Short mmCIF file of C-alpha atoms and ligand atoms in Angstrom, two decimals:
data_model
loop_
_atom_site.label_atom_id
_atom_site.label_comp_id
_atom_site.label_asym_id
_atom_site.label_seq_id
_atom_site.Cartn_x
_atom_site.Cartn_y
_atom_site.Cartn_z
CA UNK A 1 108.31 131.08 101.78
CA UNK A 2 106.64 129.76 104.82
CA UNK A 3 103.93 131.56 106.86
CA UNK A 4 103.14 130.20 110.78
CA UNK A 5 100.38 131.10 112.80
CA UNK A 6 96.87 130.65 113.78
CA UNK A 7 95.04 129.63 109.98
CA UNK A 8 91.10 129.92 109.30
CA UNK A 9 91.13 126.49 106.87
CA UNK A 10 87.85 125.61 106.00
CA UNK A 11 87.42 122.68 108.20
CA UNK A 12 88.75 124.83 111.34
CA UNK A 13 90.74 127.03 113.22
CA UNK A 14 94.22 125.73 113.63
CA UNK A 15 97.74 126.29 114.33
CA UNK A 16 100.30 125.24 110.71
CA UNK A 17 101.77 126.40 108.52
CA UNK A 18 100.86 127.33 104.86
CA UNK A 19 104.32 127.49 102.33
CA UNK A 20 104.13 129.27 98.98
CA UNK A 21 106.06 128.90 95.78
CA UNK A 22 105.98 131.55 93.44
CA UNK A 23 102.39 133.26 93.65
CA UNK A 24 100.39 130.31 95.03
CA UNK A 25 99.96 128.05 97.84
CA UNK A 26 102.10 125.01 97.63
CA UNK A 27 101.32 123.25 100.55
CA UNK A 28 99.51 123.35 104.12
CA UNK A 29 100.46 121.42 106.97
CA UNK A 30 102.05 121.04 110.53
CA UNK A 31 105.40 121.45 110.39
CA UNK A 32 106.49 122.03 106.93
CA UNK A 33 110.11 123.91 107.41
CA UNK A 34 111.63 126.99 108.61
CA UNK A 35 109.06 129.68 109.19
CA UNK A 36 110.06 132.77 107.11
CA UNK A 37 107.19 134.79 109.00
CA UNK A 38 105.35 133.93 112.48
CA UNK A 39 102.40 135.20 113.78
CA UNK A 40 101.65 134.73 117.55
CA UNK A 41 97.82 133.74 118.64
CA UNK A 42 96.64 137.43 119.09
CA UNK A 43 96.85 137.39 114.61
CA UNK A 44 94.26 135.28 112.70
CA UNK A 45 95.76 134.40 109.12
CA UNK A 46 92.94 134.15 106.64
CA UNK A 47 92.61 133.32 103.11
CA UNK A 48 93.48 136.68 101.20
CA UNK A 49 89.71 138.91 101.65
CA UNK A 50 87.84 139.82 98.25
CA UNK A 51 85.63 142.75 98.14
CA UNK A 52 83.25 142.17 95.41
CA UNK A 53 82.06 145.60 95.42
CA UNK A 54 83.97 148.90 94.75
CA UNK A 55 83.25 152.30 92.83
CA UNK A 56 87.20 152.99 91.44
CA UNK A 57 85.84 155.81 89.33
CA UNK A 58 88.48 155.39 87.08
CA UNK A 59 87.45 154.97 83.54
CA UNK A 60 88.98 155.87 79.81
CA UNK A 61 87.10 159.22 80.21
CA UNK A 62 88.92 160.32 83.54
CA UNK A 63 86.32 162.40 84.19
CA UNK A 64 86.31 161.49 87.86
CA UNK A 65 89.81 160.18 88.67
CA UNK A 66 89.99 163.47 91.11
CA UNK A 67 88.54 161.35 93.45
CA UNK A 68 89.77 158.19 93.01
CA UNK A 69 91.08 155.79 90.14
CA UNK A 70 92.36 152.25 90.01
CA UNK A 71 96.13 152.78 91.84
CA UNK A 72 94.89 154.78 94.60
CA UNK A 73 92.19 152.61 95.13
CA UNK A 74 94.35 149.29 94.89
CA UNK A 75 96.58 151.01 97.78
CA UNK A 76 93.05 151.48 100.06
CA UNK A 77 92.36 148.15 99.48
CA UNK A 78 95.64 146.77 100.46
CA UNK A 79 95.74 149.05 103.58
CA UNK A 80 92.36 147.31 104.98
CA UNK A 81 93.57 143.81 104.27
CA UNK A 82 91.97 143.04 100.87
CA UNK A 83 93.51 141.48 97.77
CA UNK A 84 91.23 141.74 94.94
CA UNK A 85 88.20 143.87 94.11
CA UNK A 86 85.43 143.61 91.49
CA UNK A 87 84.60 147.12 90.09
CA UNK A 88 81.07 148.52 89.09
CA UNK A 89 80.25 150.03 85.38
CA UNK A 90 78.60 152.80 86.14
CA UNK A 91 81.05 155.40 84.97
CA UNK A 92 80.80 158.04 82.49
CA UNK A 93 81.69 155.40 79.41
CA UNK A 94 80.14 153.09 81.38
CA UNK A 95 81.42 149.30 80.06
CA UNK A 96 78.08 148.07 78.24
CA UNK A 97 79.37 146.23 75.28
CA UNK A 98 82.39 144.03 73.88
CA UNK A 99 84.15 147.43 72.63
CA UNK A 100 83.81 149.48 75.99
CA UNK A 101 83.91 146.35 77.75
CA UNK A 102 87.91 145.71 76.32
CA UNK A 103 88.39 149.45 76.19
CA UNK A 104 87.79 149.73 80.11
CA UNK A 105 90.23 146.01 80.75
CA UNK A 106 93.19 147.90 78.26
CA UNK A 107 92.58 151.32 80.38
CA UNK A 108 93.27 149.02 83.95
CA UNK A 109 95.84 147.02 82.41
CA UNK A 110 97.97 150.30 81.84
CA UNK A 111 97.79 151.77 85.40
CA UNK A 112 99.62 148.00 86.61
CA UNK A 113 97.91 148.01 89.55
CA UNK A 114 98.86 144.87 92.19
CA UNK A 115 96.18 143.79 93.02
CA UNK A 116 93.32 141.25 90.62
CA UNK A 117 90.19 143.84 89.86
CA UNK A 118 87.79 141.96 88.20
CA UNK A 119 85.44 144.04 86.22
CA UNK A 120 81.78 144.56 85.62
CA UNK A 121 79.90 145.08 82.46
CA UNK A 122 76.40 147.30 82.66
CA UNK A 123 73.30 146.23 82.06
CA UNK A 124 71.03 149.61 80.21
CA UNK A 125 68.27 149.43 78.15
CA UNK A 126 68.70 147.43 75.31
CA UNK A 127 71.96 146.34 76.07
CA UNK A 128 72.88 142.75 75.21
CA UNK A 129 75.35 139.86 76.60
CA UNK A 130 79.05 140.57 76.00
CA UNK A 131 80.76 137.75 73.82
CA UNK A 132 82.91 136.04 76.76
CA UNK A 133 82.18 135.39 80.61
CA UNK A 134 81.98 138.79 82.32
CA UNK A 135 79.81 139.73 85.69
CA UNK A 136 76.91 142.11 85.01
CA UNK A 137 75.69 144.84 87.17
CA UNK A 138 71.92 146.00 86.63
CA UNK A 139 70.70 149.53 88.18
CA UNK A 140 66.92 149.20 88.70
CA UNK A 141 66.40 152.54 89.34
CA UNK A 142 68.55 155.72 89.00
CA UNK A 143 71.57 156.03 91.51
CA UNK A 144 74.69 157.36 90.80
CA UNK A 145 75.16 157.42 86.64
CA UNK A 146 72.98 156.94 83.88
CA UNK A 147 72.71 153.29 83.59
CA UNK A 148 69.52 152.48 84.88
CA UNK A 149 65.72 151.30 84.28
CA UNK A 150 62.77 153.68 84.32
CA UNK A 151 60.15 150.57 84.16
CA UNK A 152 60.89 147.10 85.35
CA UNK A 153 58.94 145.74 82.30
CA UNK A 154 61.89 147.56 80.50
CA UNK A 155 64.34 145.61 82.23
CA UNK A 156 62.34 142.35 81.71
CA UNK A 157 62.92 142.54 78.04
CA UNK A 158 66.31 143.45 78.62
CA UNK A 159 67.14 140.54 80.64
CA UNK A 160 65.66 138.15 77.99
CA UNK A 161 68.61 137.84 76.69
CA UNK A 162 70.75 137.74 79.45
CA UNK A 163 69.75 133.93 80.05
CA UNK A 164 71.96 132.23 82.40
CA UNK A 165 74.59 135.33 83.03
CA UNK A 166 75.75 136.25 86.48
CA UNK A 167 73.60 139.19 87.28
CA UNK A 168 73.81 141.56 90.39
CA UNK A 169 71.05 143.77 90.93
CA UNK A 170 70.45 147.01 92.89
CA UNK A 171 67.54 146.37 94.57
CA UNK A 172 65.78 149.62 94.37
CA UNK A 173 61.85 149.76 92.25
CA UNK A 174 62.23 152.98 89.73
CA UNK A 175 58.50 153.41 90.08
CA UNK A 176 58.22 153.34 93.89
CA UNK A 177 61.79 155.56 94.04
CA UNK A 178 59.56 158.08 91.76
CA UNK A 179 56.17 157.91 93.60
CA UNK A 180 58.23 158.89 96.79
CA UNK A 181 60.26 161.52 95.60
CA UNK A 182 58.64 164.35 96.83
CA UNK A 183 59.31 162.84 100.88
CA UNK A 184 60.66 165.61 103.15
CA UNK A 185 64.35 163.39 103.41
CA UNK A 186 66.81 161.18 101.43
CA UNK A 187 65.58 158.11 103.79
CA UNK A 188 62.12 158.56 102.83
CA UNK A 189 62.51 158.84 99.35
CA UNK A 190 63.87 155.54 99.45
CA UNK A 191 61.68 153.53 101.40
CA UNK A 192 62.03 150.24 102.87
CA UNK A 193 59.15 149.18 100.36
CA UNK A 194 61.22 150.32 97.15
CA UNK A 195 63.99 147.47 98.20
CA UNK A 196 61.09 144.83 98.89
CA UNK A 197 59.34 144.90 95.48
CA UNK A 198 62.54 145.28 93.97
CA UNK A 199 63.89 141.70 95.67
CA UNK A 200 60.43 139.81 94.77
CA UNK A 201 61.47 140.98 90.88
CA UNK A 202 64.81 140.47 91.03
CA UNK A 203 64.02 136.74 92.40
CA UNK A 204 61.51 136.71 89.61
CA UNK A 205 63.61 137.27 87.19
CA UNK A 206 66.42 135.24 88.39
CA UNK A 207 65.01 131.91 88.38
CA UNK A 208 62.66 133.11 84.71
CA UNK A 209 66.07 134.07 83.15
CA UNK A 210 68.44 131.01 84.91
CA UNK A 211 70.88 133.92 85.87
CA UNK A 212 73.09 133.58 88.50
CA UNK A 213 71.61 135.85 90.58
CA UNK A 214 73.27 138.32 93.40
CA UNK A 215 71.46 141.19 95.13
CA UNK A 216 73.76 143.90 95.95
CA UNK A 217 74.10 145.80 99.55
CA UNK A 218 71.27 144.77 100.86
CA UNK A 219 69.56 146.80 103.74
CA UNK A 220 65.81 145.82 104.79
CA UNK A 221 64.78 143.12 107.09
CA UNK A 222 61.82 142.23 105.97
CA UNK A 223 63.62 141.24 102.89
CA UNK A 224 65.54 138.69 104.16
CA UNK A 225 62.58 136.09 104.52
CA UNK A 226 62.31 136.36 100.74
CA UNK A 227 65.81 135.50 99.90
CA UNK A 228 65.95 132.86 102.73
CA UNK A 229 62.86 130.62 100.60
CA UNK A 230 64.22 131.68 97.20
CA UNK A 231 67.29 129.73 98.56
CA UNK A 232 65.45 126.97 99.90
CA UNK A 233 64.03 126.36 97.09
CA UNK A 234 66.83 126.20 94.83
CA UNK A 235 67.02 129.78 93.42
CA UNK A 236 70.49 130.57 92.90
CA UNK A 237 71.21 133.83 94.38
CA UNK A 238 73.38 134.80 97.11
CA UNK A 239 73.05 138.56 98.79
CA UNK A 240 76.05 140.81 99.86
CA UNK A 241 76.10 143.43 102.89
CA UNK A 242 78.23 146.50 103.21
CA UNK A 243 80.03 147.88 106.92
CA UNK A 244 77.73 150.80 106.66
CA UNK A 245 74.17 148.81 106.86
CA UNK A 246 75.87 146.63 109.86
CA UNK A 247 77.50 149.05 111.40
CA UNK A 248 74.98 152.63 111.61
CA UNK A 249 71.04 152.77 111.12
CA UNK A 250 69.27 156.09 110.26
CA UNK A 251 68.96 156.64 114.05
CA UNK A 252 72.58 158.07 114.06
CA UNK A 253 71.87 160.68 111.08
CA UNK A 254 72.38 163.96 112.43
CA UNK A 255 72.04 167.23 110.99
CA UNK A 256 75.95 167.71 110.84
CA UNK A 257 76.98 164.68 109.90
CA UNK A 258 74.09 164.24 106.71
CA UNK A 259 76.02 164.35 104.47
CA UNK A 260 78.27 161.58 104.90
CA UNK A 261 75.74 159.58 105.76
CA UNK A 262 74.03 159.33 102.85
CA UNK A 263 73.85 156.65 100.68
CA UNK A 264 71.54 153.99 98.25
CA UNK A 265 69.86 151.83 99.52
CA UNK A 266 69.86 154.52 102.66
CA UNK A 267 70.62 153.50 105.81
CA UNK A 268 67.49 151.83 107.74
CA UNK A 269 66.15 151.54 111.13
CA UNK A 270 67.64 149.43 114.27
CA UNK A 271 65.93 146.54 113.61
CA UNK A 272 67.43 146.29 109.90
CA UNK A 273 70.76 147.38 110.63
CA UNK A 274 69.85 144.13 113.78
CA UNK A 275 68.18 142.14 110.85
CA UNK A 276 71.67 142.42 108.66
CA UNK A 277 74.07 141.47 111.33
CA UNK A 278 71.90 138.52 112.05
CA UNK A 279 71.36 137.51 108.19
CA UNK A 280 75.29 137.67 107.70
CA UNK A 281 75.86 135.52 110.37
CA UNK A 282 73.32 132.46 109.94
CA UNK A 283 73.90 132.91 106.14
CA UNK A 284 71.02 134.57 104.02
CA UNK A 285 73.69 137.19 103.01
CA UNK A 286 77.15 136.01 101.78
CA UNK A 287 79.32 138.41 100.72
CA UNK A 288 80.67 141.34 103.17
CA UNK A 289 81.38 143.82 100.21
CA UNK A 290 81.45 147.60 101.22
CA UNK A 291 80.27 149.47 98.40
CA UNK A 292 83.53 151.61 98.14
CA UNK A 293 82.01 154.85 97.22
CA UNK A 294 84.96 157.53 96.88
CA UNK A 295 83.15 161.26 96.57
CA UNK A 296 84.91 163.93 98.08
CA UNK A 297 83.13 165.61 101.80
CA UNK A 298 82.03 168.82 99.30
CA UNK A 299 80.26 166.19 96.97
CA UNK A 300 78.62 164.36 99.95
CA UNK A 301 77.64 167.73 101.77
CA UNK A 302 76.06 168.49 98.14
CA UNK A 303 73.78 165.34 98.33
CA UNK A 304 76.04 162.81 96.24
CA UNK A 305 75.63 159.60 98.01
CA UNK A 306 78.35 156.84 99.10
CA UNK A 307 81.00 156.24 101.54
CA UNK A 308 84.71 155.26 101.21
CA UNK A 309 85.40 151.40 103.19
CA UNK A 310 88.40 149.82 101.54
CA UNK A 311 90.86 150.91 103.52
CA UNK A 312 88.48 150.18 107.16
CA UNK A 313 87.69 147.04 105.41
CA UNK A 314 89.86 144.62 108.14
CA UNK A 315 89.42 146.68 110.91
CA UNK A 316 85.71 146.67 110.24
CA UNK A 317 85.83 142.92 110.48
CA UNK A 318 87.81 142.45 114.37
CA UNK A 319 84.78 144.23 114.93
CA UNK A 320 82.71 141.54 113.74
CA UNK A 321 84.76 138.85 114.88
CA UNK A 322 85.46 140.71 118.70
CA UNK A 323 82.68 142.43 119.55
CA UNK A 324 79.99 140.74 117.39
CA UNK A 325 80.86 137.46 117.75
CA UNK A 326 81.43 136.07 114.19
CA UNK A 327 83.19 132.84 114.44
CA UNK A 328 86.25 133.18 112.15
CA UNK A 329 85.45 130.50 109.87
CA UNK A 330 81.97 132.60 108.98
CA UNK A 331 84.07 135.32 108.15
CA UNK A 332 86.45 133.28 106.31
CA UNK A 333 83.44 132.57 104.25
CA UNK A 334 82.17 136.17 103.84
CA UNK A 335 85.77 137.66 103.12
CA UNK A 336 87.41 135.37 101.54
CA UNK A 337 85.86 131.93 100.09
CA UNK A 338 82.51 133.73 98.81
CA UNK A 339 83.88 136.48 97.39
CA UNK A 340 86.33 133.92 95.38
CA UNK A 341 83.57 131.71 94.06
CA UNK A 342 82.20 134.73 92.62
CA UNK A 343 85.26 136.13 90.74
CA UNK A 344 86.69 132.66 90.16
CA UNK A 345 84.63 131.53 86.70
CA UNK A 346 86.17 134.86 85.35
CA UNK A 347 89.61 135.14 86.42
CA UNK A 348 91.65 132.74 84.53
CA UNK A 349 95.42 132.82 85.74
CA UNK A 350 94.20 132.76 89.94
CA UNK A 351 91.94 130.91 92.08
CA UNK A 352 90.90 133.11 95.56
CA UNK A 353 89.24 131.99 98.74
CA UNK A 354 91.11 129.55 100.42
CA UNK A 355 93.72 128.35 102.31
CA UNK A 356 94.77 125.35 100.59
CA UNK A 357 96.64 124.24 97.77
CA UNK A 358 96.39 125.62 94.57
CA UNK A 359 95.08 128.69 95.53
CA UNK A 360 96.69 131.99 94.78
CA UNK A 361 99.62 132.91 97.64
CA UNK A 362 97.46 135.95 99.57
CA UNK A 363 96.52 136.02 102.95
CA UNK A 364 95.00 138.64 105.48
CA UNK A 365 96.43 138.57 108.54
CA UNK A 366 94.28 140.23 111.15
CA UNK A 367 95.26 140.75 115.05
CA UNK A 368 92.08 140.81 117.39
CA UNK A 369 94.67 142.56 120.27
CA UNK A 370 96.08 145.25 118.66
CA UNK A 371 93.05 147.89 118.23
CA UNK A 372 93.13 150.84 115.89
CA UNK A 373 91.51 154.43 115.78
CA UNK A 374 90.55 155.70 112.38
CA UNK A 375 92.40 158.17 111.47
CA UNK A 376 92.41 160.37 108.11
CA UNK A 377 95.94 160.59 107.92
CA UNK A 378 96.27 157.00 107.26
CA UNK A 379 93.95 156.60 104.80
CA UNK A 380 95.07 155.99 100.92
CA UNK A 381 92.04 156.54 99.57
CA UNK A 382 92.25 159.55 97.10
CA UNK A 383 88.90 161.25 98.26
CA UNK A 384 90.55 160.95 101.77
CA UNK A 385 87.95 160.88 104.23
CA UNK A 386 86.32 157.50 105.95
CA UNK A 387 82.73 157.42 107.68
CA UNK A 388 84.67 155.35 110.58
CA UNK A 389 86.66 158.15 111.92
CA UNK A 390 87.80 158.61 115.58
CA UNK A 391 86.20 155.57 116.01
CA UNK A 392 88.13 152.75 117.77
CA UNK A 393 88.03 148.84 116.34
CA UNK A 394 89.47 146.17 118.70
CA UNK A 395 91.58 145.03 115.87
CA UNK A 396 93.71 145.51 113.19
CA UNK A 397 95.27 144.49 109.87
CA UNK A 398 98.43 142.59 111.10
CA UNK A 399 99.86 141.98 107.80
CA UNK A 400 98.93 141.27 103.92
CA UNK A 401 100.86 138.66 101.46
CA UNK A 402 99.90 139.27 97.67
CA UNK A 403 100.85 136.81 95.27
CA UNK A 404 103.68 135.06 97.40
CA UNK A 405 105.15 138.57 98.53
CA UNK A 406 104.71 140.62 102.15
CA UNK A 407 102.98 143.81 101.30
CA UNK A 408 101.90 145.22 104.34
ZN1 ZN B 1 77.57 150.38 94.38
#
């Protein structure tokens, strides 16, 4: 099969063509053969987009597969341009340990989903490494689960023996979150300060335990100055961003729309949600990754905090690229080639990222012409609502190729 159009390659912005066989890329060039599929310059064809950050909510238990679980969110993800996912362990048998680890991996492998979902394993309280090369996810302080830290000295000791793992952490101090709890409002509660002293730890602990280091949806701008000289100086930890922290700032909280709104970190003030779009862009934070957070509009208007993305997730980005500014290689490196590198070293049978030989046959094809309105009714999501609404982005998902094949 041969694909024609406008390609983000990592050297440039060019018109080729890219020609698969079987489920990866066999070859990029010029003028390769018959085109099978042709995109005209409105479309930008991009390496297939990774989010590295989801909440399926589908686990062995099933306790919460009401709201979403691994085929409904595979369908969401598809639907926004994105062709593989890494999923977060904090469900009810949350995936701590070799056992629940495989148990969770047997569990996916029986729903068949499409798409590559790479899997986290949790990081609790006197947990310890899994046997074979997995990506951990640590929760400083409680969010949404039980796997979490109530003293970071507790998650020192923890991480001892975590040397040299990759490590994501949810930058949020337990201590501070407690000390705060009693503010009149969710923002408050979770002050800009909790994120701060959690980064300086995290950093801490990244370069004391080697780990491959990643801070999760990060929110505060006066943050971003630490993880700028941690890189400088070698640290290595890269930073994701979610839509919600670029796109809204706790200026547009109202009372009706509260609920919704609400999520951890919170969302920040103008300058931070200024500060993120800025960081993304010059390249303290890597990774756009959304956060997927599927609770249903009761749960939210009860206080349970998240929002849906996957299925906005390309739309999102024409917003980026159109009204923003992005260059499309910067978002190449965001969507697609960052997001790779980090699911790479545990995927063995595909490579993501790129648009060049070798790599598996997925692309995102996104046209910057063709705008779209959010609308509910075309969302696959299973909790079925998305924060972006009504609202209008200048572009749209033109088409999606998984593993050699047109999906969408
Ligand atoms: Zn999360």
């Amino acid at each position: 099969m041969i694909i024609e159009g406008k390609l983000v390659l990592p050297d440039g912005v060019r018109h080729g063509q890219v020609r698969f066989e079987a489920n990866t890329i066999a070859e990029v060039g010029d003028s390769l053969g018959t085109t099978d599929y042709s995109f005209d310059t409105s479309s930008l064809i991009f390496a297939g987009m990774g989010d590295i950050h989801i909440h399926a909510r589908d686990d062995l238990s099933e306790r919460q597969t009401y709201k979403e679980d691994f085929r409904t969110a595979s369908a969401a993800a598809l639907n926004g341009g994105v062709i593989h996912v890494a999923d977060m362990p904090n469900n009810p048998t949350a995936p701590i340990d070799d056992a629940s680890y495989r148990a969770k991996c047997d569990h996916l492998a029986s729903r068949e989903v499409p798409i590559q979902i790479t899997l986290y394993a949790g990081i609790g309280p006197g947990t310890k490494p899994l046997s074979f090369p997995v990506p951990y996810k640590v929760y400083m302080g409680p969010s949404v689960g039980d796997l979490f830290f109530h003293t970071l000295e507790e998650l020192d000791e923890t991480l001892a023996s975590y040397q040299g793992c990759a490590v994501s952490f949810h930058c949020e101090d337990p201590v501070l979150l407690e000390s705060n709890k009693n503010a009149a409002n969710h923002e408050d509660r979770r002050p800009p300060e909790c994120e701060i002293s959690a980064t300086q730890f995290a950093l801490q602990m990244i370069e004391k335990y080697d780990l491959k280091g990643k801070l999760c949806h990060y929110s505060v701008g006066k943050g971003l100055p630490l993880i700028r000289e941690a890189k400088k100086n070698g640290l290595d930890v890269t930073c994701e961003v979610t839509p919600h922290h670029l796109f809204y700032s706790r200026e547009d909280i109202t009372e009706k729309n509260r609920g919704p709104m609400q999520m951890n970190p919170p969302l920040r003030r103008l300058e931070d949600r200024r500060a993120m779009l800025e960081g993304l862009r010059e390249g303290t934070l890597d990774y756009l990754a959304t956060d997927h957070a599927p609770h249903t509009l009761e749960e939210n208007a009860k206080g349970v905090s998240g929002q849906p993305h996957l299925d906005t997730y390309g739309a999102f980005v024409t917003w980026l690229l159109v009204e923003k500014k992005f260059s499309p290689q910067r978002i190449a490196e965001v969507c697609a080639e960052n997001p790779g590198k980090f699911v790479n070293p545990f995927c063995k049978t595909k490579k993501f990222g790129r648009i060049e030989e070798g790599y598996v046959a997925s692309l995102t094809v996104l046209n910057l012409q063709k705008p779209v309105t959010i609308a509910r009714e075309n969302l696959k999501t299973k909790c079925g609502w998305s924060p972006f609404e009504g609202i209008t982005f200048p572009g749209s998902v033109e088409a999606v190729f998984l593993d050699g094949a047109i999906v969408r």
